[in-house]
XYZ file of C-alpha atoms in Angstrom:
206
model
C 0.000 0.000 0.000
C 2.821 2.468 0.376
C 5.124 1.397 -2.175
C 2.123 1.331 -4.859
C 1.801 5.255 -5.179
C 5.512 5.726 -5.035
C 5.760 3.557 -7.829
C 2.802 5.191 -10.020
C 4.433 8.418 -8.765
C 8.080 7.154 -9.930
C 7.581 8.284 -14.028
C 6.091 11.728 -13.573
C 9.100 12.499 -10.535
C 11.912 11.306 -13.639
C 10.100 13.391 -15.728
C 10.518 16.352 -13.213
C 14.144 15.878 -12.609
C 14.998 15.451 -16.516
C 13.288 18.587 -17.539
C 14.862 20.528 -14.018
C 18.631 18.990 -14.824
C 17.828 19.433 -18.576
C 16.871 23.439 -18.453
C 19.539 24.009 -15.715
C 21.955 22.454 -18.072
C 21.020 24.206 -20.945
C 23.396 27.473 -20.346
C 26.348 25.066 -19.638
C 25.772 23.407 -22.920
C 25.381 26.640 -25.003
C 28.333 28.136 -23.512
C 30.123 25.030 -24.124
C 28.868 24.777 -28.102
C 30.182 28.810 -28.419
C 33.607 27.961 -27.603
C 33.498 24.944 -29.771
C 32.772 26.662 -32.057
C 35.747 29.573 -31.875
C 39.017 29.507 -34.162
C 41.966 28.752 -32.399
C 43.387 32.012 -32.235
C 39.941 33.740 -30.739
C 40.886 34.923 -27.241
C 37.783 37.180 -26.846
C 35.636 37.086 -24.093
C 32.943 34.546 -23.664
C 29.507 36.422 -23.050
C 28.252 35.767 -19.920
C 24.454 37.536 -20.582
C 21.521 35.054 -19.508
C 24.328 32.932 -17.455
C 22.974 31.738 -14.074
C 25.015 32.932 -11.054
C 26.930 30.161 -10.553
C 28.103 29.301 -14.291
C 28.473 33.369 -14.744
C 31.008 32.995 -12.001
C 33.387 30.287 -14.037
C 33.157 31.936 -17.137
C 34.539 35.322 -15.930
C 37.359 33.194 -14.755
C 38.259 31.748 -18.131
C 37.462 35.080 -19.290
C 40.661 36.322 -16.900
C 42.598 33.527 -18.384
C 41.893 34.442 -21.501
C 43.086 38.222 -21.146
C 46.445 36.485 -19.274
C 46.719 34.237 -22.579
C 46.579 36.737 -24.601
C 49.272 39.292 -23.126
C 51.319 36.209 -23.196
C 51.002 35.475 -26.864
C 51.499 39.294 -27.239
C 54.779 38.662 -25.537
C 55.791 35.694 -27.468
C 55.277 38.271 -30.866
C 57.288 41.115 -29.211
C 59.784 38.945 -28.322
C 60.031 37.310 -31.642
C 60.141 40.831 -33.413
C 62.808 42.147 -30.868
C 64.973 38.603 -31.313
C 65.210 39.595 -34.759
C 66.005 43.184 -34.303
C 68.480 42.367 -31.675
C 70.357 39.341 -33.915
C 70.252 41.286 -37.263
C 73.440 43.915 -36.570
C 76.198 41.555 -34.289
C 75.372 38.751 -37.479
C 76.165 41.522 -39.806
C 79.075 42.972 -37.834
C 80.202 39.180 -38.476
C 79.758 38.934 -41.820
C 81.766 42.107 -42.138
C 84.665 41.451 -39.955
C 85.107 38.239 -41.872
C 84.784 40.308 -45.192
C 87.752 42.136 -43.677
C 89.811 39.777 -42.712
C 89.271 38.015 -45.878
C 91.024 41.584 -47.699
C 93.743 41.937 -45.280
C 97.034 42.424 -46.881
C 99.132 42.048 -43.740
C 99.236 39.036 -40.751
C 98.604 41.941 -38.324
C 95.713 43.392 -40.376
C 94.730 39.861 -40.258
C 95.311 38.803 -36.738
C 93.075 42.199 -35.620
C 90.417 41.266 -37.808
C 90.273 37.423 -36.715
C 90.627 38.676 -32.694
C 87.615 41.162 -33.016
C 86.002 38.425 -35.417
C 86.251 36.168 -32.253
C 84.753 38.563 -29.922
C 82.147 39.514 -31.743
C 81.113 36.036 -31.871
C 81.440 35.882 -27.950
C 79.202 38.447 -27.715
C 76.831 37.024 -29.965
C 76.734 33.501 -28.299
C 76.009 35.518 -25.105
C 73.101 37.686 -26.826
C 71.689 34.085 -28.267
C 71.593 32.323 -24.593
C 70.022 35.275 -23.210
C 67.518 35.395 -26.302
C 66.643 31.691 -25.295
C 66.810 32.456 -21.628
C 63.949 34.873 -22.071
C 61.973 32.615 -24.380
C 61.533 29.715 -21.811
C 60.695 32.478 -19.598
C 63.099 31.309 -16.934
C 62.079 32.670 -13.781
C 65.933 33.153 -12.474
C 66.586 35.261 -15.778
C 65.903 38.696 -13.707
C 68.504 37.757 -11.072
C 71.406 38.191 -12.442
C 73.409 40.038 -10.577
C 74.622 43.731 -11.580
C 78.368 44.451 -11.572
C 80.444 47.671 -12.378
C 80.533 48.431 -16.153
C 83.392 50.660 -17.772
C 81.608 52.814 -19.707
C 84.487 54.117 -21.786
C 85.645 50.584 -22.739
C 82.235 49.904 -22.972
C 81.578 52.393 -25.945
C 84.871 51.721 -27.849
C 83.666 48.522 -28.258
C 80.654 48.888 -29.802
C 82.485 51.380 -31.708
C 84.581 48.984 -33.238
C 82.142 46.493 -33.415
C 80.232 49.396 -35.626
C 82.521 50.428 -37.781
C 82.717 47.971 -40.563
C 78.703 48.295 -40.993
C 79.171 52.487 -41.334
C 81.851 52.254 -43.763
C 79.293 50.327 -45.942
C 77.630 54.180 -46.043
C 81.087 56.010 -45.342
C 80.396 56.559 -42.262
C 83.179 56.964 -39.450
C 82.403 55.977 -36.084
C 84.368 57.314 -33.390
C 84.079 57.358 -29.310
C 85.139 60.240 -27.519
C 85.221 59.371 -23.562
C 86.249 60.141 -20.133
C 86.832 57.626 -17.798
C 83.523 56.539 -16.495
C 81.513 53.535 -14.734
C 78.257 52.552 -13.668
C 76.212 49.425 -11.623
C 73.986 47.347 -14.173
C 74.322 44.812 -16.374
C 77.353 44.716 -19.046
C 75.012 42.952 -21.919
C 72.408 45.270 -21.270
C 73.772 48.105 -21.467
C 75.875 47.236 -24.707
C 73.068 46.146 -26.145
C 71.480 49.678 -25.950
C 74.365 50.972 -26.933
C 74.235 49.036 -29.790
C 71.038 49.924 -31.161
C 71.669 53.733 -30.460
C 74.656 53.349 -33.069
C 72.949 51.128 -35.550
C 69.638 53.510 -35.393
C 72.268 56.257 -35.900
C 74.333 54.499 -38.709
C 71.297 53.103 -40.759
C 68.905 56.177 -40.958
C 72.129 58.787 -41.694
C 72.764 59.355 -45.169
C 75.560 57.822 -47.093
């Protein structure tokens, strides 16, 4: 006698719960068919208008992640952009310096050429491991520690290093210092050095 209206009662409850689940489900699943449907390189921000509370609430948190993933793609571009700004004018300078040594008409002439040859390839080697350093996005890459920095020496060297891509446009580049230092980092600094130069050198006219 009890069971018997529970059991007439048992269809019309499933039918309850399957259209309750089913129209509480129903944001989840069009949410869920809107990102299927999005190109892999869409990072814009899901809608969240006629979300329930609690599903609004998890899609403004892949929203976030989605802002995050973007900036970090935007960083991957920079970088990429900057890599080959920054690897352009020390593979030049090489190219040049072997050019040189290549036309030398004495062993000296030679030797000089060869010995800044081989520390311009230090230099790039160094430029390349911090290149990669930044694209794995090592976390001890910003503690390297600062030391003094000749400034003078500093600029002479990036003088030289210059010099065989301004005489391609007859350019002379000369440094003109005073005995000087700072704290910071050595490839840092040279590297803005460096660009100053080669913005200097490549819009100047021949």
């Amino acid at each position: 006698r009890v069971l018997q209206p529970l059991c007439l009662l048992l269809p019309f409850i499933a039918i309850a719960v399957w259209i309750v689940v089913g129209s509480g489900l129903a944001p989840l699943e069009k949410t869920a068919r809107s990102v299927a449907r999005r190109s892999p390189t869409s990072l814009e921000p899901i809608s969240t208008k006629g979300l329930p509370l609690e599903l609004a609430g998890l899609v403004s948190a892949i929203n976030q992640l989605l802002d995050r993933l973007r900036e970090s793609l935007s960083a991957q571009q920079r970088f990429a952009s900057d890599a080959a700004h920054e690897l352009r004018t020390p593979l030049t300078a090489l190219k040049l310096q072997v050019q040189l040594a290549q036309r030398a008409k004495t062993d000296e002439a030679r030797e000089k050429s060869l010995m800044r040859l081989n520390e311009g390839i230090n230099r790039a080697t160094r430029l390349v491991q911090q290149l990669l350093t930044l694209a794995r996005l090592d976390p001890d890459s910003t503690k390297h520690p600062a030391s003094t920095i000749k400034l003078d020496s500093l600029a002479h060297s990036v003088c030289e290093d210059m010099t065989p891509i301004a005489s391609q446009k007859s350019i002379t580049v000369t440094a003109v210092t005073k005995p000087a230092s700072t704290e910071g980092l050595e490839d840092a600094v040279r590297l803005m050095m460096t660009n100053l130069t080669d913005n200097a050198v490549r819009y100047t006219p021949e």
